[in-house]
Amino acid sequence: TQLLEQSPQFLSIQEGENLTVYCNSSSVFSSLQWYRQEPGEGPVLLVTVVTGGEVKKLKRLTFQFGDARKDSSLHITAAQPGDTGLYLCAGSSNNAGNMLTFGGGTRLMVKP
Amino acid sequence: DAGITQSPRHKVTETGTPVTLRCHQTENHRYMYWYRQDPGHGLRLIHYSYGVKDTDKGEVSDGYSVSRSKTEDFLLTLESATSSQTSVYFCAISSPSIRYTFGSGTRLTVV
């Protein structure tokens, strides 16, 4: 069974601070995705990284896929209250059902 | 416009009653999934479908059944609801490039 562990589980910071969320596994994934979920809604895809060492930027969010394709990080610069939400990483291993393995999530609160 | 809709959004039911949740997509995607989300457990796969009448079990399938008679509809049935099935249920569809789109969820309470 492939597992993805996210850390930290909870994070409460002030507006303007920087933060990093980690997603780790002992398994190799063919791609890694990050989702953001707001209360009362389903997760929404932010980014997909597919190449070991790949870095993608989405405004103030920087996503990195580890060289060995076993881990990933999400870094937010100058966090805003609008960044508040649940961040989920999910790994794909080219299985027949297009199934994703989800991490447990990091709940982020950014206080004004 | 959303591409995927779930119904109902909220439901309260009594222990022992059958419950069916519906997921409808307009994207004509082959793959559809049912997840449950609980505090401390993240998203756990219940069942998935890879085509009409083609379904398979996920990680937490006990007590649940599914049916897919049309590409656009994927139904999740709790044959006899229990309190442990109180949860938020999400349906998802996957594009060929494994980009998931989730529904807005169904909050189910079994009393």
PDB file of C-alpha atoms in Angstrom:
ATOM      1  CA  THR A   1       0.000   0.000   0.000  1.00  0.00           C
ATOM      2  CA  GLN A   2       1.392   3.380  -0.965  1.00  0.00           C
ATOM      3  CA  LEU A   3       1.191   6.042   1.703  1.00  0.00           C
ATOM      4  CA  LEU A   4       1.661   9.786   1.544  1.00  0.00           C
ATOM      5  CA  GLU A   5       2.378  11.620   4.757  1.00  0.00           C
ATOM      6  CA  GLN A   6       1.850  15.351   4.977  1.00  0.00           C
ATOM      7  CA  SER A   7       3.339  17.690   7.528  1.00  0.00           C
ATOM      8  CA  PRO A   8       2.441  19.690   9.382  1.00  0.00           C
ATOM      9  CA  GLN A   9      -1.179  18.660   9.879  1.00  0.00           C
ATOM     10  CA  PHE A  10      -2.141  22.128  11.107  1.00  0.00           C
ATOM     11  CA  LEU A  11      -0.557  25.504  10.551  1.00  0.00           C
ATOM     12  CA  SER A  12      -1.697  28.871  11.837  1.00  0.00           C
ATOM     13  CA  ILE A  13       0.299  31.900  10.744  1.00  0.00           C
ATOM     14  CA  GLN A  14       0.020  35.666  10.363  1.00  0.00           C
ATOM     15  CA  GLU A  15      -0.574  37.369   7.053  1.00  0.00           C
ATOM     16  CA  GLY A  16       2.701  38.033   5.269  1.00  0.00           C
ATOM     17  CA  GLU A  17       4.603  35.063   6.674  1.00  0.00           C
ATOM     18  CA  ASN A  18       6.123  32.326   4.543  1.00  0.00           C
ATOM     19  CA  LEU A  19       5.385  28.619   4.990  1.00  0.00           C
ATOM     20  CA  THR A  20       6.257  25.223   3.583  1.00  0.00           C
ATOM     21  CA  VAL A  21       4.125  22.086   3.536  1.00  0.00           C
ATOM     22  CA  TYR A  22       5.732  18.699   2.986  1.00  0.00           C
ATOM     23  CA  CYS A  23       4.449  15.519   1.377  1.00  0.00           C
ATOM     24  CA  ASN A  24       6.579  12.394   1.847  1.00  0.00           C
ATOM     25  CA  SER A  25       6.431   8.759   0.842  1.00  0.00           C
ATOM     26  CA  SER A  26       8.650   5.702   0.662  1.00  0.00           C
ATOM     27  CA  SER A  27       7.107   4.914  -2.739  1.00  0.00           C
ATOM     28  CA  VAL A  28       7.932   6.360  -6.132  1.00  0.00           C
ATOM     29  CA  PHE A  29       5.143   8.172  -7.939  1.00  0.00           C
ATOM     30  CA  SER A  30       4.879   8.937 -11.633  1.00  0.00           C
ATOM     31  CA  SER A  31       3.312  12.294 -10.816  1.00  0.00           C
ATOM     32  CA  LEU A  32       2.311  14.311  -7.801  1.00  0.00           C
ATOM     33  CA  GLN A  33      -0.603  16.687  -7.523  1.00  0.00           C
ATOM     34  CA  TRP A  34      -1.572  19.390  -5.042  1.00  0.00           C
ATOM     35  CA  TYR A  35      -5.178  20.289  -4.277  1.00  0.00           C
ATOM     36  CA  ARG A  36      -6.737  23.020  -2.174  1.00  0.00           C
ATOM     37  CA  GLN A  37     -10.078  22.533  -0.456  1.00  0.00           C
ATOM     38  CA  GLU A  38     -12.265  25.223   1.049  1.00  0.00           C
ATOM     39  CA  PRO A  39     -15.018  24.521   3.612  1.00  0.00           C
ATOM     40  CA  GLY A  40     -18.131  23.002   2.067  1.00  0.00           C
ATOM     41  CA  GLU A  41     -16.481  22.358  -1.285  1.00  0.00           C
ATOM     42  CA  GLY A  42     -14.529  19.607  -3.002  1.00  0.00           C
ATOM     43  CA  PRO A  43     -10.766  19.766  -3.544  1.00  0.00           C
ATOM     44  CA  VAL A  44      -9.590  21.821  -6.517  1.00  0.00           C
ATOM     45  CA  LEU A  45      -6.460  20.918  -8.439  1.00  0.00           C
ATOM     46  CA  LEU A  46      -3.636  23.469  -8.137  1.00  0.00           C
ATOM     47  CA  VAL A  47      -0.759  21.805  -9.960  1.00  0.00           C
ATOM     48  CA  THR A  48       0.672  18.554 -11.277  1.00  0.00           C
ATOM     49  CA  VAL A  49       4.408  17.824 -11.218  1.00  0.00           C
ATOM     50  CA  VAL A  50       5.721  14.899 -13.222  1.00  0.00           C
ATOM     51  CA  THR A  51       9.520  15.134 -13.490  1.00  0.00           C
ATOM     52  CA  GLY A  52      11.945  14.520 -10.629  1.00  0.00           C
ATOM     53  CA  GLY A  53      13.351  17.858  -9.481  1.00  0.00           C
ATOM     54  CA  GLU A  54      10.622  19.813 -11.242  1.00  0.00           C
ATOM     55  CA  VAL A  55       9.659  23.198  -9.811  1.00  0.00           C
ATOM     56  CA  LYS A  56       6.413  24.957 -10.724  1.00  0.00           C
ATOM     57  CA  LYS A  57       5.258  28.380  -9.642  1.00  0.00           C
ATOM     58  CA  LEU A  58       1.702  29.588  -9.361  1.00  0.00           C
ATOM     59  CA  LYS A  59       1.834  33.241  -8.269  1.00  0.00           C
ATOM     60  CA  ARG A  60       3.020  33.088  -4.625  1.00  0.00           C
ATOM     61  CA  LEU A  61       2.932  29.274  -4.517  1.00  0.00           C
ATOM     62  CA  THR A  62       6.002  27.206  -5.433  1.00  0.00           C
ATOM     63  CA  PHE A  63       5.716  23.452  -5.866  1.00  0.00           C
ATOM     64  CA  GLN A  64       8.665  21.086  -6.027  1.00  0.00           C
ATOM     65  CA  PHE A  65       8.868  17.388  -6.865  1.00  0.00           C
ATOM     66  CA  GLY A  66      11.751  15.524  -5.258  1.00  0.00           C
ATOM     67  CA  ASP A  67      14.544  14.180  -7.428  1.00  0.00           C
ATOM     68  CA  ALA A  68      13.587  10.594  -6.565  1.00  0.00           C
ATOM     69  CA  ARG A  69       9.879  11.318  -7.112  1.00  0.00           C
ATOM     70  CA  LYS A  70       9.025  10.217  -3.574  1.00  0.00           C
ATOM     71  CA  ASP A  71       8.326  13.590  -2.025  1.00  0.00           C
ATOM     72  CA  SER A  72       7.049  17.061  -2.762  1.00  0.00           C
ATOM     73  CA  SER A  73       6.778  20.447  -1.110  1.00  0.00           C
ATOM     74  CA  LEU A  74       4.519  23.452  -1.362  1.00  0.00           C
ATOM     75  CA  HIS A  75       5.955  26.827  -0.379  1.00  0.00           C
ATOM     76  CA  ILE A  76       3.760  29.893   0.011  1.00  0.00           C
ATOM     77  CA  THR A  77       5.406  33.317   0.076  1.00  0.00           C
ATOM     78  CA  ALA A  78       3.754  36.197   1.917  1.00  0.00           C
ATOM     79  CA  ALA A  79       0.644  34.241   2.845  1.00  0.00           C
ATOM     80  CA  GLN A  80      -2.724  35.950   2.535  1.00  0.00           C
ATOM     81  CA  PRO A  81      -5.995  35.192   4.389  1.00  0.00           C
ATOM     82  CA  GLY A  82      -7.344  33.942   1.059  1.00  0.00           C
ATOM     83  CA  ASP A  83      -4.786  31.110   1.201  1.00  0.00           C
ATOM     84  CA  THR A  84      -6.652  29.622   4.167  1.00  0.00           C
ATOM     85  CA  GLY A  85      -7.825  26.095   3.451  1.00  0.00           C
ATOM     86  CA  LEU A  86      -6.963  22.409   3.424  1.00  0.00           C
ATOM     87  CA  TYR A  87      -4.031  21.498   1.182  1.00  0.00           C
ATOM     88  CA  LEU A  88      -3.861  17.923  -0.079  1.00  0.00           C
ATOM     89  CA  CYS A  89      -1.105  16.169  -1.974  1.00  0.00           C
ATOM     90  CA  ALA A  90      -1.931  13.157  -4.145  1.00  0.00           C
ATOM     91  CA  GLY A  91       0.317  10.723  -5.974  1.00  0.00           C
ATOM     92  CA  SER A  92      -0.281   8.727  -9.121  1.00  0.00           C
ATOM     93  CA  SER A  93       1.535   5.496  -9.938  1.00  0.00           C
ATOM     94  CA  ASN A  94       0.218   4.739 -13.417  1.00  0.00           C
ATOM     95  CA  ASN A  95      -2.293   2.188 -12.156  1.00  0.00           C
ATOM     96  CA  ALA A  96      -5.100   0.849 -14.305  1.00  0.00           C
ATOM     97  CA  GLY A  97      -7.840   2.836 -12.584  1.00  0.00           C
ATOM     98  CA  ASN A  98      -6.125   6.267 -12.756  1.00  0.00           C
ATOM     99  CA  MET A  99      -6.303   6.165  -8.982  1.00  0.00           C
ATOM    100  CA  LEU A 100      -4.644   8.710  -6.761  1.00  0.00           C
ATOM    101  CA  THR A 101      -3.236   8.158  -3.280  1.00  0.00           C
ATOM    102  CA  PHE A 102      -4.063  11.143  -1.074  1.00  0.00           C
ATOM    103  CA  GLY A 103      -2.128  12.495   1.860  1.00  0.00           C
ATOM    104  CA  GLY A 104      -3.945  13.352   5.075  1.00  0.00           C
ATOM    105  CA  GLY A 105      -3.887  17.068   4.360  1.00  0.00           C
ATOM    106  CA  THR A 106      -2.503  20.243   5.933  1.00  0.00           C
ATOM    107  CA  ARG A 107      -5.031  22.656   7.342  1.00  0.00           C
ATOM    108  CA  LEU A 108      -3.719  26.212   6.943  1.00  0.00           C
ATOM    109  CA  MET A 109      -5.141  29.276   8.623  1.00  0.00           C
ATOM    110  CA  VAL A 110      -3.755  32.694   7.725  1.00  0.00           C
ATOM    111  CA  LYS A 111      -4.769  35.395  10.171  1.00  0.00           C
ATOM    112  CA  PRO A 112      -5.066  39.024   9.036  1.00  0.00           C
TER     113      PRO A 112
ATOM    114  CA  ASP B   1     -21.282  24.270 -16.107  1.00  0.00           C
ATOM    115  CA  ALA B   2     -19.537  22.674 -13.128  1.00  0.00           C
ATOM    116  CA  GLY B   3     -19.009  19.398 -15.022  1.00  0.00           C
ATOM    117  CA  ILE B   4     -19.865  17.290 -12.006  1.00  0.00           C
ATOM    118  CA  THR B   5     -22.768  17.547  -9.588  1.00  0.00           C
ATOM    119  CA  GLN B   6     -23.695  15.576  -6.504  1.00  0.00           C
ATOM    120  CA  SER B   7     -27.106  15.146  -4.943  1.00  0.00           C
ATOM    121  CA  PRO B   8     -28.301  15.571  -2.336  1.00  0.00           C
ATOM    122  CA  ARG B   9     -25.931  18.088  -0.695  1.00  0.00           C
ATOM    123  CA  HIS B  10     -27.134  17.175   2.774  1.00  0.00           C
ATOM    124  CA  LYS B  11     -29.012  14.175   4.132  1.00  0.00           C
ATOM    125  CA  VAL B  12     -29.997  12.910   7.557  1.00  0.00           C
ATOM    126  CA  THR B  13     -31.131   9.312   7.741  1.00  0.00           C
ATOM    127  CA  GLU B  14     -31.873   6.715  10.369  1.00  0.00           C
ATOM    128  CA  THR B  15     -29.728   3.705  11.152  1.00  0.00           C
ATOM    129  CA  GLY B  16     -30.716   0.692   9.081  1.00  0.00           C
ATOM    130  CA  THR B  17     -32.261   2.586   6.187  1.00  0.00           C
ATOM    131  CA  PRO B  18     -30.926   2.416   2.619  1.00  0.00           C
ATOM    132  CA  VAL B  19     -29.429   5.578   1.168  1.00  0.00           C
ATOM    133  CA  THR B  20     -28.406   6.383  -2.403  1.00  0.00           C
ATOM    134  CA  LEU B  21     -26.141   9.247  -3.373  1.00  0.00           C
ATOM    135  CA  ARG B  22     -25.958  10.397  -6.969  1.00  0.00           C
ATOM    136  CA  CYS B  23     -23.066  11.750  -9.009  1.00  0.00           C
ATOM    137  CA  HIS B  24     -23.666  13.217 -12.452  1.00  0.00           C
ATOM    138  CA  GLN B  25     -21.003  14.347 -14.924  1.00  0.00           C
ATOM    139  CA  THR B  26     -21.223  16.195 -18.219  1.00  0.00           C
ATOM    140  CA  GLU B  27     -17.578  15.645 -19.245  1.00  0.00           C
ATOM    141  CA  ASN B  28     -17.990  12.151 -20.734  1.00  0.00           C
ATOM    142  CA  HIS B  29     -15.015  10.916 -18.679  1.00  0.00           C
ATOM    143  CA  ARG B  30     -14.459   7.208 -18.340  1.00  0.00           C
ATOM    144  CA  TYR B  31     -13.285   7.161 -14.721  1.00  0.00           C
ATOM    145  CA  MET B  32     -15.466   8.078 -11.742  1.00  0.00           C
ATOM    146  CA  TYR B  33     -14.792   7.691  -8.015  1.00  0.00           C
ATOM    147  CA  TRP B  34     -16.522   7.821  -4.674  1.00  0.00           C
ATOM    148  CA  TYR B  35     -14.527   8.994  -1.640  1.00  0.00           C
ATOM    149  CA  ARG B  36     -15.373   9.653   1.952  1.00  0.00           C
ATOM    150  CA  GLN B  37     -13.632  12.345   3.964  1.00  0.00           C
ATOM    151  CA  ASP B  38     -13.331  12.122   7.725  1.00  0.00           C
ATOM    152  CA  PRO B  39     -11.219  14.098  10.187  1.00  0.00           C
ATOM    153  CA  GLY B  40      -7.857  12.415  10.666  1.00  0.00           C
ATOM    154  CA  HIS B  41      -8.332  10.089   7.701  1.00  0.00           C
ATOM    155  CA  GLY B  42      -8.198  12.352   4.675  1.00  0.00           C
ATOM    156  CA  LEU B  43      -9.856  11.144   1.493  1.00  0.00           C
ATOM    157  CA  ARG B  44     -10.455   7.397   1.320  1.00  0.00           C
ATOM    158  CA  LEU B  45     -11.568   5.629  -1.838  1.00  0.00           C
ATOM    159  CA  ILE B  46     -14.810   3.649  -1.520  1.00  0.00           C
ATOM    160  CA  HIS B  47     -15.424   2.408  -5.077  1.00  0.00           C
ATOM    161  CA  TYR B  48     -14.488   3.476  -8.550  1.00  0.00           C
ATOM    162  CA  SER B  49     -15.700   2.899 -12.083  1.00  0.00           C
ATOM    163  CA  TYR B  50     -13.723   2.593 -15.305  1.00  0.00           C
ATOM    164  CA  GLY B  51     -16.707   2.401 -17.612  1.00  0.00           C
ATOM    165  CA  VAL B  52     -20.396   1.582 -17.878  1.00  0.00           C
ATOM    166  CA  LYS B  53     -21.111  -1.414 -15.623  1.00  0.00           C
ATOM    167  CA  ASP B  54     -17.388  -1.677 -14.802  1.00  0.00           C
ATOM    168  CA  THR B  55     -16.684  -0.998 -11.153  1.00  0.00           C
ATOM    169  CA  ASP B  56     -14.193  -2.071  -8.521  1.00  0.00           C
ATOM    170  CA  LYS B  57     -13.660  -1.792  -4.786  1.00  0.00           C
ATOM    171  CA  GLY B  58     -11.516   0.778  -3.098  1.00  0.00           C
ATOM    172  CA  GLU B  59      -9.924   0.952   0.316  1.00  0.00           C
ATOM    173  CA  VAL B  60     -13.136   1.198   2.396  1.00  0.00           C
ATOM    174  CA  SER B  61     -15.835  -0.572   0.379  1.00  0.00           C
ATOM    175  CA  ASP B  62     -17.541  -2.608   3.113  1.00  0.00           C
ATOM    176  CA  GLY B  63     -21.199  -1.577   3.506  1.00  0.00           C
ATOM    177  CA  TYR B  64     -21.281   0.245   0.177  1.00  0.00           C
ATOM    178  CA  SER B  65     -22.303  -0.706  -3.348  1.00  0.00           C
ATOM    179  CA  VAL B  66     -22.180   1.250  -6.594  1.00  0.00           C
ATOM    180  CA  SER B  67     -23.780   1.181 -10.000  1.00  0.00           C
ATOM    181  CA  ARG B  68     -23.003   2.825 -13.303  1.00  0.00           C
ATOM    182  CA  SER B  69     -25.625   2.211 -15.952  1.00  0.00           C
ATOM    183  CA  LYS B  70     -24.742   5.317 -17.980  1.00  0.00           C
ATOM    184  CA  THR B  71     -21.448   7.115 -18.548  1.00  0.00           C
ATOM    185  CA  GLU B  72     -22.730  10.245 -16.853  1.00  0.00           C
ATOM    186  CA  ASP B  73     -24.152   8.734 -13.648  1.00  0.00           C
ATOM    187  CA  PHE B  74     -22.415   6.939 -10.779  1.00  0.00           C
ATOM    188  CA  LEU B  75     -24.567   5.943  -7.814  1.00  0.00           C
ATOM    189  CA  LEU B  76     -23.348   5.079  -4.321  1.00  0.00           C
ATOM    190  CA  THR B  77     -25.698   3.029  -2.132  1.00  0.00           C
ATOM    191  CA  LEU B  78     -25.479   2.371   1.568  1.00  0.00           C
ATOM    192  CA  GLU B  79     -27.587  -0.781   1.863  1.00  0.00           C
ATOM    193  CA  SER B  80     -28.257  -0.352   5.580  1.00  0.00           C
ATOM    194  CA  ALA B  81     -26.813   2.859   6.957  1.00  0.00           C
ATOM    195  CA  THR B  82     -24.787   2.783  10.181  1.00  0.00           C
ATOM    196  CA  SER B  83     -23.511   5.612  12.379  1.00  0.00           C
ATOM    197  CA  SER B  84     -19.945   4.863  11.229  1.00  0.00           C
ATOM    198  CA  GLN B  85     -21.014   5.917   7.739  1.00  0.00           C
ATOM    199  CA  THR B  86     -21.685   9.470   8.891  1.00  0.00           C
ATOM    200  CA  SER B  87     -19.244  11.383   6.725  1.00  0.00           C
ATOM    201  CA  VAL B  88     -18.802  13.769   3.832  1.00  0.00           C
ATOM    202  CA  TYR B  89     -18.915  11.918   0.522  1.00  0.00           C
ATOM    203  CA  PHE B  90     -17.192  13.216  -2.594  1.00  0.00           C
ATOM    204  CA  CYS B  91     -17.529  12.075  -6.149  1.00  0.00           C
ATOM    205  CA  ALA B  92     -14.697  12.712  -8.592  1.00  0.00           C
ATOM    206  CA  ILE B  93     -14.071  12.290 -12.285  1.00  0.00           C
ATOM    207  CA  SER B  94     -10.690  11.848 -13.930  1.00  0.00           C
ATOM    208  CA  SER B  95      -9.552  13.104 -17.274  1.00  0.00           C
ATOM    209  CA  PRO B  96      -7.222  10.878 -19.324  1.00  0.00           C
ATOM    210  CA  SER B  97      -4.311  12.905 -17.911  1.00  0.00           C
ATOM    211  CA  ILE B  98      -5.429  12.039 -14.358  1.00  0.00           C
ATOM    212  CA  ARG B  99      -6.705  15.532 -13.542  1.00  0.00           C
ATOM    213  CA  TYR B 100      -9.401  14.999 -10.948  1.00  0.00           C
ATOM    214  CA  THR B 101     -12.481  17.187 -10.698  1.00  0.00           C
ATOM    215  CA  PHE B 102     -14.464  16.802  -7.499  1.00  0.00           C
ATOM    216  CA  GLY B 103     -18.104  17.432  -6.770  1.00  0.00           C
ATOM    217  CA  SER B 104     -19.143  19.716  -3.932  1.00  0.00           C
ATOM    218  CA  GLY B 105     -19.819  16.807  -1.606  1.00  0.00           C
ATOM    219  CA  THR B 106     -22.741  15.259   0.262  1.00  0.00           C
ATOM    220  CA  ARG B 107     -22.847  15.588   4.009  1.00  0.00           C
ATOM    221  CA  LEU B 108     -24.521  12.447   5.340  1.00  0.00           C
ATOM    222  CA  THR B 109     -25.582  12.065   8.957  1.00  0.00           C
ATOM    223  CA  VAL B 110     -26.827   8.692  10.198  1.00  0.00           C
ATOM    224  CA  VAL B 111     -28.743   8.974  13.472  1.00  0.00           C
TER     225      VAL B 111
END
